[in-house]
Coordinates of C-alpha atoms and ligand atoms in Angstrom, one line a residue:
M21 CA 15.5 11.3 -12.2
N22 CA 19.2 11.8 -12.1
G23 CA 21.5 8.9 -12.5
R24 CA 22.2 8.5 -8.7
L25 CA 19.7 6.4 -6.4
K26 CA 19.1 7.9 -2.9
L27 CA 16.5 6.4 -1.0
K28 CA 13.9 8.7 0.9
L29 CA 11.8 7.4 3.7
V30 CA 8.6 9.2 4.4
Y31 CA 6.9 8.5 8.1
D32 CA 5.4 10.4 11.0
P33 CA 4.7 8.9 14.5
R34 CA 1.1 9.6 14.0
Y35 CA 0.9 6.8 11.5
N36 CA 0.4 4.5 14.5
S37 CA -3.3 5.2 15.0
D38 CA -5.4 4.2 18.0
L39 CA -8.6 2.6 16.5
S40 CA -10.2 1.3 20.1
V41 CA -12.6 3.9 20.3
L42 CA -14.5 2.8 17.2
G43 CA -14.5 -0.6 18.4
I44 CA -11.8 -1.7 15.7
K45 CA -10.3 -4.8 16.9
V46 CA -8.4 -6.0 13.7
P47 CA -4.6 -6.6 14.5
F48 CA -3.4 -4.1 12.2
A49 CA 0.5 -3.9 12.4
L50 CA 0.2 0.0 12.7
D51 CA 3.7 0.2 14.5
R52 CA 5.5 -1.4 11.8
G53 CA 7.0 1.8 10.3
Q54 CA 8.5 2.6 13.6
R55 CA 9.8 -1.0 14.1
V56 CA 11.3 -0.8 10.6
L57 CA 13.0 2.5 11.4
D58 CA 14.2 1.0 15.0
E59 CA 15.7 -2.2 13.2
L60 CA 17.4 0.1 10.7
A61 CA 19.1 2.1 13.3
A62 CA 20.0 -0.8 15.3
K63 CA 21.7 -2.3 12.3
S64 CA 23.5 0.7 11.3
G65 CA 24.2 2.3 14.6
A66 CA 22.7 5.4 13.7
T67 CA 19.3 7.0 13.5
V68 CA 17.9 6.7 10.3
P69 CA 16.4 10.2 8.6
Y70 CA 13.1 10.4 7.4
C71 CA 10.7 13.2 6.2
R72 CA 7.1 13.9 7.5
P73 CA 4.5 14.2 4.9
K74 CA 1.6 16.8 4.8
P75 CA -2.0 15.4 4.8
L76 CA -3.7 15.5 1.6
T77 CA -6.4 18.2 1.1
K78 CA -10.0 17.8 0.3
R79 CA -9.1 19.2 -3.0
D80 CA -6.6 16.3 -3.7
L81 CA -9.1 13.6 -2.4
L82 CA -11.6 15.0 -5.0
L83 CA -9.2 14.0 -7.9
V84 CA -10.4 10.5 -7.0
H85 CA -13.1 10.3 -4.6
D86 CA -16.8 11.3 -4.9
E87 CA -17.7 14.4 -2.6
K88 CA -20.8 12.6 -1.3
Y89 CA -18.9 9.6 -0.2
L90 CA -16.1 11.8 1.5
E91 CA -18.9 13.7 3.5
S92 CA -20.4 10.2 4.6
L93 CA -17.2 9.2 6.1
K94 CA -17.4 12.0 8.9
H95 CA -20.3 10.2 10.3
P96 CA -19.1 7.4 12.8
P97 CA -21.8 4.8 12.0
N98 CA -20.7 4.5 8.5
W99 CA -17.4 3.2 9.6
Q100 CA -19.1 -0.1 10.3
S101 CA -18.8 -1.0 6.9
V102 CA -15.2 0.1 6.2
F103 CA -13.9 -2.1 9.0
G104 CA -16.6 -4.8 8.9
L105 CA -17.7 -4.2 12.4
A106 CA -20.3 -6.3 14.1
K107 CA -21.9 -3.1 15.5
A108 CA -22.2 0.3 13.9
P109 CA -20.2 2.8 16.1
E110 CA -22.8 5.4 17.8
S111 CA -22.7 9.1 16.9
N112 CA -21.5 10.9 20.0
E113 CA -19.0 13.5 20.7
E114 CA -16.3 11.0 21.5
T115 CA -16.7 8.9 18.3
R116 CA -17.0 12.0 16.3
K117 CA -13.7 13.3 17.6
A118 CA -12.2 9.8 16.9
V119 CA -13.4 9.8 13.3
R120 CA -11.9 13.2 12.7
K121 CA -8.8 12.1 14.3
L122 CA -8.6 8.8 12.1
L123 CA -9.4 10.6 8.9
S124 CA -6.5 13.2 9.6
E125 CA -4.2 10.3 10.2
I126 CA -5.4 8.4 7.0
R127 CA -4.9 11.9 4.9
L128 CA -1.6 12.2 6.6
K129 CA -0.4 8.7 5.6
S130 CA -1.8 9.1 2.3
G131 CA 0.1 12.4 1.7
G132 CA 3.0 10.3 2.7
T133 CA 2.3 8.1 -0.5
Y134 CA 2.4 11.3 -2.7
R135 CA 5.5 12.6 -0.8
A136 CA 7.3 9.3 -1.6
A137 CA 6.3 9.2 -5.3
K138 CA 7.6 12.8 -5.6
A139 CA 10.9 11.9 -4.0
A140 CA 11.1 8.6 -6.0
L141 CA 10.9 10.7 -9.5
K142 CA 13.7 12.8 -8.2
S143 CA 16.2 10.4 -6.9
G144 CA 14.8 6.9 -7.7
L145 CA 13.7 5.3 -4.6
A146 CA 11.3 6.1 -1.7
A147 CA 9.2 4.4 0.7
N148 CA 6.1 5.4 2.7
L149 CA 6.2 3.4 5.9
G150 CA 2.5 2.9 6.0
A151 CA -0.6 3.5 3.7
G152 CA -1.3 1.1 0.7
Y153 CA -5.2 1.5 0.7
H154 CA -5.9 -0.3 -2.5
H155 CA -9.5 -1.5 -1.9
A156 CA -10.9 2.0 -1.6
F157 CA -13.1 2.7 -4.6
A158 CA -13.8 6.3 -6.0
D159 CA -17.4 6.2 -4.3
R160 CA -17.0 3.5 -1.5
A161 CA -14.9 2.1 1.2
D162 CA -13.8 -1.7 1.1
G163 CA -11.7 -4.0 2.9
Y164 CA -10.8 -1.5 5.9
C165 CA -9.7 1.2 2.8
S166 CA -11.4 4.4 2.9
I167 CA -9.1 6.9 1.1
N168 CA -7.1 5.4 -2.0
D169 CA -3.7 6.9 -1.4
V170 CA -2.0 5.5 -4.5
A171 CA -4.8 6.5 -6.7
V172 CA -4.7 10.2 -5.4
A173 CA -1.3 10.4 -5.6
I174 CA -1.2 9.2 -9.2
R175 CA -4.0 11.9 -10.3
K176 CA -2.1 14.4 -8.4
L177 CA 1.5 13.9 -9.9
Q178 CA -0.5 13.8 -13.3
A179 CA -2.3 17.0 -12.7
E180 CA 1.0 18.7 -11.6
G181 CA 2.7 17.4 -14.8
L182 CA 5.2 15.5 -12.9
C183 CA 4.5 12.1 -14.6
R184 CA 2.2 10.5 -17.1
K185 CA 2.4 7.0 -17.4
V186 CA 2.3 4.9 -14.0
M187 CA 2.6 1.3 -13.2
I188 CA 1.1 -0.1 -9.9
V189 CA 2.8 -3.4 -8.8
D190 CA 0.6 -4.9 -6.1
V191 CA 1.8 -8.1 -4.5
D192 CA -0.6 -7.8 -1.5
L193 CA -2.4 -11.1 -0.7
H194 CA -5.6 -9.5 -1.6
Q195 CA -6.5 -8.2 -5.1
G196 CA -6.3 -4.1 -5.3
N197 CA -10.0 -4.0 -6.3
G198 CA -10.1 -0.3 -5.8
N199 CA -7.2 0.5 -8.1
A200 CA -8.3 -1.9 -10.6
S201 CA -11.7 -0.4 -10.7
I202 CA -10.6 3.5 -10.7
F203 CA -7.9 2.8 -13.4
R204 CA -9.9 0.4 -15.8
G205 CA -9.5 1.5 -19.2
D206 CA -7.0 4.4 -18.4
P207 CA -4.2 4.0 -20.9
D208 CA -1.9 5.9 -18.8
V209 CA -2.1 3.5 -15.7
F210 CA -1.2 0.1 -15.7
T211 CA -2.4 -2.2 -12.9
F212 CA -0.4 -5.3 -12.3
D213 CA -1.9 -7.6 -9.5
I214 CA -0.5 -10.8 -8.2
H215 CA -2.9 -12.2 -5.5
A216 CA -4.5 -15.2 -3.9
L217 CA -7.3 -16.6 -6.0
E218 CA -9.4 -17.8 -3.1
A219 CA -8.9 -14.8 -0.6
Y220 CA -11.0 -11.8 -0.4
P221 CA -12.4 -10.0 -2.4
Q222 CA -14.6 -12.8 -3.7
K223 CA -15.9 -10.5 -6.6
K224 CA -12.5 -9.3 -8.4
E225 CA -12.1 -6.3 -10.5
K226 CA -10.2 -6.4 -13.7
S227 CA -6.6 -5.3 -13.5
S228 CA -4.4 -4.6 -16.7
L229 CA -2.7 -7.8 -15.7
D230 CA -4.1 -10.2 -13.1
I231 CA -2.2 -13.2 -11.9
A232 CA -4.3 -15.2 -9.3
I233 CA -2.4 -17.8 -7.6
S234 CA -4.5 -20.7 -6.5
D235 CA -3.8 -22.7 -3.4
D236 CA -2.3 -25.7 -5.3
E237 CA -0.1 -23.3 -7.3
R238 CA 1.5 -21.6 -4.6
H239 CA 5.1 -23.0 -5.1
L240 CA 4.8 -21.4 -8.5
Y241 CA 4.5 -18.0 -6.9
Q242 CA 7.9 -16.5 -7.8
E243 CA 7.9 -17.9 -11.2
R244 CA 4.5 -16.7 -12.0
L245 CA 5.5 -13.2 -10.6
E246 CA 8.7 -12.9 -12.7
E247 CA 7.0 -13.9 -15.9
G248 CA 4.0 -11.5 -15.3
L249 CA 6.2 -8.6 -14.4
Q250 CA 8.5 -8.9 -17.3
K251 CA 5.4 -9.3 -19.5
A252 CA 3.9 -6.2 -18.2
L253 CA 7.0 -4.0 -18.3
E254 CA 7.4 -5.2 -22.2
A255 CA 3.8 -4.0 -22.7
F256 CA 4.1 -0.7 -20.9
S257 CA 6.9 1.9 -20.1
P258 CA 6.0 3.4 -17.0
D259 CA 7.6 6.8 -15.7
L260 CA 7.2 5.6 -12.2
V261 CA 6.2 2.3 -10.2
F262 CA 4.1 2.3 -7.2
F263 CA 5.1 -1.0 -5.4
I264 CA 2.3 -1.9 -3.0
Q265 CA 4.3 -4.2 -0.9
G266 CA 1.6 -6.2 1.1
S267 CA 3.0 -8.4 3.8
D268 CA -0.2 -10.6 4.4
P269 CA 1.1 -13.4 2.1
Y270 CA 3.6 -14.2 4.8
V271 CA 2.9 -17.6 6.7
K272 CA 3.1 -15.5 10.1
D273 CA 0.4 -13.1 9.2
V274 CA -2.2 -13.3 11.7
G275 CA -5.3 -11.6 9.8
V276 CA -8.4 -13.6 10.3
G277 CA -8.9 -16.1 7.4
F278 CA -5.7 -15.2 5.7
R279 CA -4.8 -18.8 5.1
Y280 CA -3.6 -18.5 1.6
L281 CA -0.2 -18.5 -0.1
R282 CA 1.9 -18.8 3.3
L283 CA 5.1 -17.4 2.1
T284 CA 8.3 -17.5 4.2
L285 CA 10.3 -14.5 5.1
E286 CA 12.9 -15.7 2.4
Q287 CA 10.4 -16.1 -0.3
L288 CA 8.9 -12.8 0.5
K289 CA 12.4 -11.1 0.4
K290 CA 12.9 -12.8 -2.9
R291 CA 9.5 -11.5 -4.3
D292 CA 10.5 -7.9 -3.2
Q293 CA 14.0 -7.7 -4.2
F294 CA 12.9 -9.0 -7.8
V295 CA 10.3 -6.2 -8.0
I296 CA 12.6 -3.4 -6.7
D297 CA 15.9 -4.8 -9.0
T298 CA 13.7 -5.1 -12.1
C299 CA 12.5 -1.6 -11.8
V300 CA 15.9 -0.4 -10.9
N301 CA 17.8 -2.0 -13.7
R302 CA 15.1 -0.5 -16.2
G303 CA 15.8 3.0 -14.7
I304 CA 12.2 3.1 -13.5
P305 CA 11.7 5.3 -10.1
V306 CA 10.0 3.1 -7.4
A307 CA 7.6 4.5 -4.7
L308 CA 7.0 1.7 -2.2
V309 CA 4.1 1.7 0.4
F310 CA 3.4 -1.0 2.9
A311 CA -0.4 -2.2 2.3
G312 CA -2.0 -5.3 4.1
G313 CA 0.0 -7.2 7.0
Y314 CA -1.2 -8.1 10.3
G315 CA 0.0 -9.0 13.9
P316 CA 3.6 -8.6 15.5
N317 CA 5.7 -10.3 12.7
V318 CA 4.8 -8.9 9.4
W319 CA 7.2 -5.7 9.9
R320 CA 10.1 -7.9 9.2
V321 CA 8.8 -8.4 5.6
H322 CA 8.8 -4.5 5.3
Y323 CA 12.3 -4.2 6.9
N324 CA 13.6 -6.4 4.4
A325 CA 12.4 -4.7 1.4
V326 CA 13.4 -1.1 2.8
Q327 CA 16.9 -2.6 3.7
H328 CA 17.2 -3.6 0.2
M329 CA 16.3 -0.3 -1.0
M330 CA 18.8 1.3 1.3
D331 CA 21.6 -1.1 -0.1
K332 CA 20.9 0.1 -3.7
S333 CA 20.9 3.7 -2.6
V334 CA 24.2 5.8 -2.6
A335 CA 25.4 6.9 1.0
Ligands
LIG422 ZN1 -4.2 -7.5 2.0

């Protein structure tokens, strides 16, 4: 990384997947990348440039995922468990086509995470306006996540010799159990995870540093985050931070059963600025990905973080 910070945004209009054919009714905020770009353009009075990613290849996915598991994703009925559907999608021409399209969009969004990380290593700051599939395990899907974009990006960057030591800073409402499992015991990858104790997943994995906030401690959120991240960065010096910026702790998030933390927009702004500023002040490149967030309001949480990165970036 050279000394000057320059923010790179990564996005593609195809991030806005149509999930209706498979019967998926979860209120994902898949238009949030576009909404963030629109708001940035409205505020600055100019179109905001972004670069389009390339989809990850099967070879890339095999750096983390099991081949048999990847094959299983081609069959529509197997998406029942990914999205917790009441009924398994039938296997017919229409659903097989929908699954092929969905998988290609997920590979594209995951390629965006790799692209953002490469850009961050070069110029300090980058954001992929989507992805953040932190519940995906090496050999199974979980919590709406099938391909673990951050894990594959880390393994690909390491294989290419672009970085070695990586920290994941995950502030999504839910614990990033996929990443915790994939990187458990890996001395080169530190997983820092602050999440709601009572929220899904009921069975948490062990991250390098977990901060589980119980409902009666939610007023201590920022304090616990600050203490924890400083402790993590004293213990581990990363070449790169992946910032999994979930917006589902937002009080206006509409995800089913997401009644924990209930942070305000201002509290989330403070959270995200703290993570970004802490890394920038230490000279650590930051690649942000959006992660969890549901309903029509969560894009504002992401907008504030991307705007803050833009303010740090040289014109
Ligand atoms: Zn989440």
